[in-house]
XYZ file of C-alpha atoms in Angstrom:
104
model
C -37.837 -4.321 -25.358
C -38.179 -1.253 -23.122
C -37.385 -3.366 -20.037
C -34.163 -4.619 -21.630
C -33.026 -1.118 -22.535
C -33.890 0.125 -19.040
C -32.043 -2.789 -17.400
C -28.993 -2.245 -19.598
C -29.035 1.475 -18.790
C -29.223 0.810 -15.051
C -26.384 -1.713 -15.165
C -24.209 0.639 -17.210
C -24.995 3.514 -14.850
C -24.041 1.488 -11.770
C -20.789 0.343 -13.368
C -19.913 3.870 -14.465
C -20.410 5.324 -10.978
C -18.623 2.590 -9.021
C -15.726 3.803 -6.874
C -12.265 3.145 -8.292
C -10.657 -0.099 -7.212
C -7.675 1.668 -5.637
C -9.914 3.672 -3.294
C -10.457 0.643 -1.073
C -6.682 0.395 -0.488
C -6.307 3.971 0.802
C -7.086 5.667 4.126
C -5.601 8.130 6.572
C -2.089 7.004 7.522
C -3.010 6.590 11.202
C -5.804 4.184 10.257
C -3.580 2.159 7.933
C -0.797 1.955 10.534
C -3.241 0.945 13.274
C -4.552 -1.899 11.128
C -1.044 -3.088 10.210
C -0.055 -3.133 13.878
C -3.231 -4.657 15.324
C -4.177 -7.194 12.644
C -0.769 -8.229 11.288
C 1.655 -7.337 14.138
C 3.731 -5.382 11.631
C 6.197 -2.657 12.543
C 7.960 -0.056 10.437
C 11.028 -1.737 8.950
C 12.259 0.677 6.275
C 11.222 3.825 4.480
C 12.249 6.770 2.404
C 11.111 9.703 0.304
C 10.155 9.318 -3.331
C 9.881 12.328 -5.611
C 7.418 12.147 -8.479
C 5.874 14.949 -10.526
C 6.557 17.885 -8.178
C 5.464 16.098 -4.996
C 7.292 13.916 -2.551
C 5.668 10.820 -1.143
C 6.863 8.561 1.628
C 7.399 4.884 0.929
C 7.302 2.589 3.959
C 7.836 -1.126 4.420
C 6.004 -2.611 7.392
C 6.804 -6.197 8.363
C 6.379 -8.789 11.066
C 8.979 -11.402 11.910
C 6.264 -13.113 13.980
C 3.760 -13.599 11.141
C 6.153 -13.295 8.180
C 3.893 -10.751 6.468
C 4.927 -7.438 4.949
C 3.133 -4.416 3.515
C 4.425 -1.556 1.381
C 2.520 1.713 1.723
C 2.835 5.027 -0.081
C 1.789 8.180 1.804
C 1.091 11.514 0.111
C 1.672 14.952 1.701
C -1.998 15.123 2.754
C -1.544 12.060 4.996
C -3.392 9.552 2.823
C -1.683 6.164 2.682
C -2.288 3.552 0.010
C -1.254 -0.081 0.185
C 0.779 -0.804 -2.934
C 2.057 -4.318 -2.118
C 1.603 -7.079 0.428
C 3.210 -10.450 0.866
C 4.426 -13.286 3.048
C 7.730 -14.919 3.972
C 9.405 -11.626 4.854
C 13.126 -11.761 5.609
C 15.849 -9.268 6.467
C 19.215 -9.157 4.801
C 22.091 -7.479 6.546
C 24.142 -5.216 4.296
C 27.605 -6.689 3.665
C 30.590 -4.705 4.923
C 32.673 -3.597 1.956
C 36.254 -2.524 2.719
C 37.379 0.878 1.447
C 38.740 0.756 -2.066
C 36.843 -2.404 -3.005
C 34.061 -2.123 -5.559
C 30.771 -3.569 -4.410
């Protein structure tokens, strides 16, 4: 009985102290960018600032026409980037030209 309680306690303790799942998707921006460029041949395709709860973060879309992959990263002001989405079959769409006075 004691062995079972001890084993259960150890398993619970290991599960409770495991790093969060999202931690494996985050690193310094330079490291994330280097990996996107070297492993996936991706380049910066689009980006912008996003304001949430008194801080601004940078959202970037990295993509490769060669491999068809894309990655969306979110970078905080401290320079930590987290991968928030990845995918395949990336394509670009040119913005249509809308004449003045015509609703889009």
